[in-house]
């Protein structure tokens, strides 16, 4: 019985695979959603793409901070010194998942490639990222290949939903 009480006081720590999958999926869907929202009015200048990249980065950090803070305050019981900072640092996969999209948008803003239509490359990249995250995580969990591919496809479907919603809303 004493072990149950001690375990109940210990905060839930996410394993690396869980953190990567959650943060990666959340970040990739967030990136696609932000690109869809920011490119809604057809602004395709280099300035607007740099603006989009900056806002995506700000939104990713704000989301990571909010999610980490919510985890921290939701954990009941006493906290040790440094727990708040550790909880926030554990949100790095969310920010890392938006960085490829930030590079795509910023690159268009800096003239590395055309600024018009770059959102489609960002959508494709995020759908591929979602698929790979699902596939790799399922394989690490020793799921059969067929199941892993299905899980990857379901993850990718989240990105496709954002793209379809963007098309319908426009």
XYZ file of C-alpha atoms in Angstrom, residues 80-141:
62
model
C 10.727 19.649 -6.468
C 12.925 22.569 -7.359
C 13.332 22.699 -11.121
C 10.207 20.676 -11.951
C 8.576 23.641 -13.716
C 11.584 24.172 -15.953
C 11.911 20.438 -16.680
C 8.236 20.281 -17.617
C 8.633 23.171 -20.051
C 11.797 21.718 -21.589
C 9.943 18.439 -22.231
C 7.832 20.322 -24.797
C 10.767 20.699 -27.234
C 9.346 18.213 -29.794
C 6.402 20.552 -30.453
C 8.745 23.426 -31.322
C 11.088 21.159 -33.287
C 8.189 19.893 -35.410
C 7.343 23.396 -36.664
C 10.940 24.315 -37.543
C 10.912 22.752 -41.056
C 7.833 24.829 -41.903
C 9.469 27.931 -40.423
C 12.473 27.300 -42.701
C 10.203 26.899 -45.742
C 8.387 30.168 -44.994
C 11.512 32.092 -43.998
C 13.364 30.779 -47.057
C 10.596 32.106 -49.259
C 10.802 35.387 -47.365
C 14.547 35.603 -47.936
C 14.174 34.849 -51.647
C 15.632 31.338 -51.599
C 12.594 30.178 -53.595
C 9.369 31.772 -54.852
C 7.091 33.084 -52.103
C 3.904 32.254 -54.002
C 2.489 28.783 -53.423
C 5.027 27.850 -50.747
C 2.159 26.860 -48.462
C 1.609 23.744 -50.587
C 5.178 22.628 -49.970
C 4.624 23.260 -46.248
C 1.415 21.197 -46.288
C 3.155 18.321 -48.107
C 6.098 18.418 -45.710
C 3.851 18.333 -42.648
C 1.719 15.491 -44.026
C 4.903 13.515 -44.695
C 6.198 14.347 -41.196
C 2.945 13.123 -39.651
C 3.152 9.874 -41.613
C 6.775 9.252 -40.626
C 6.111 10.038 -36.957
C 3.258 7.554 -36.845
C 5.164 4.881 -38.758
C 8.391 5.148 -36.758
C 6.627 5.297 -33.415
C 4.505 2.266 -34.257
C 7.565 0.309 -35.387
C 9.423 1.246 -32.201
C 6.450 -0.149 -30.299
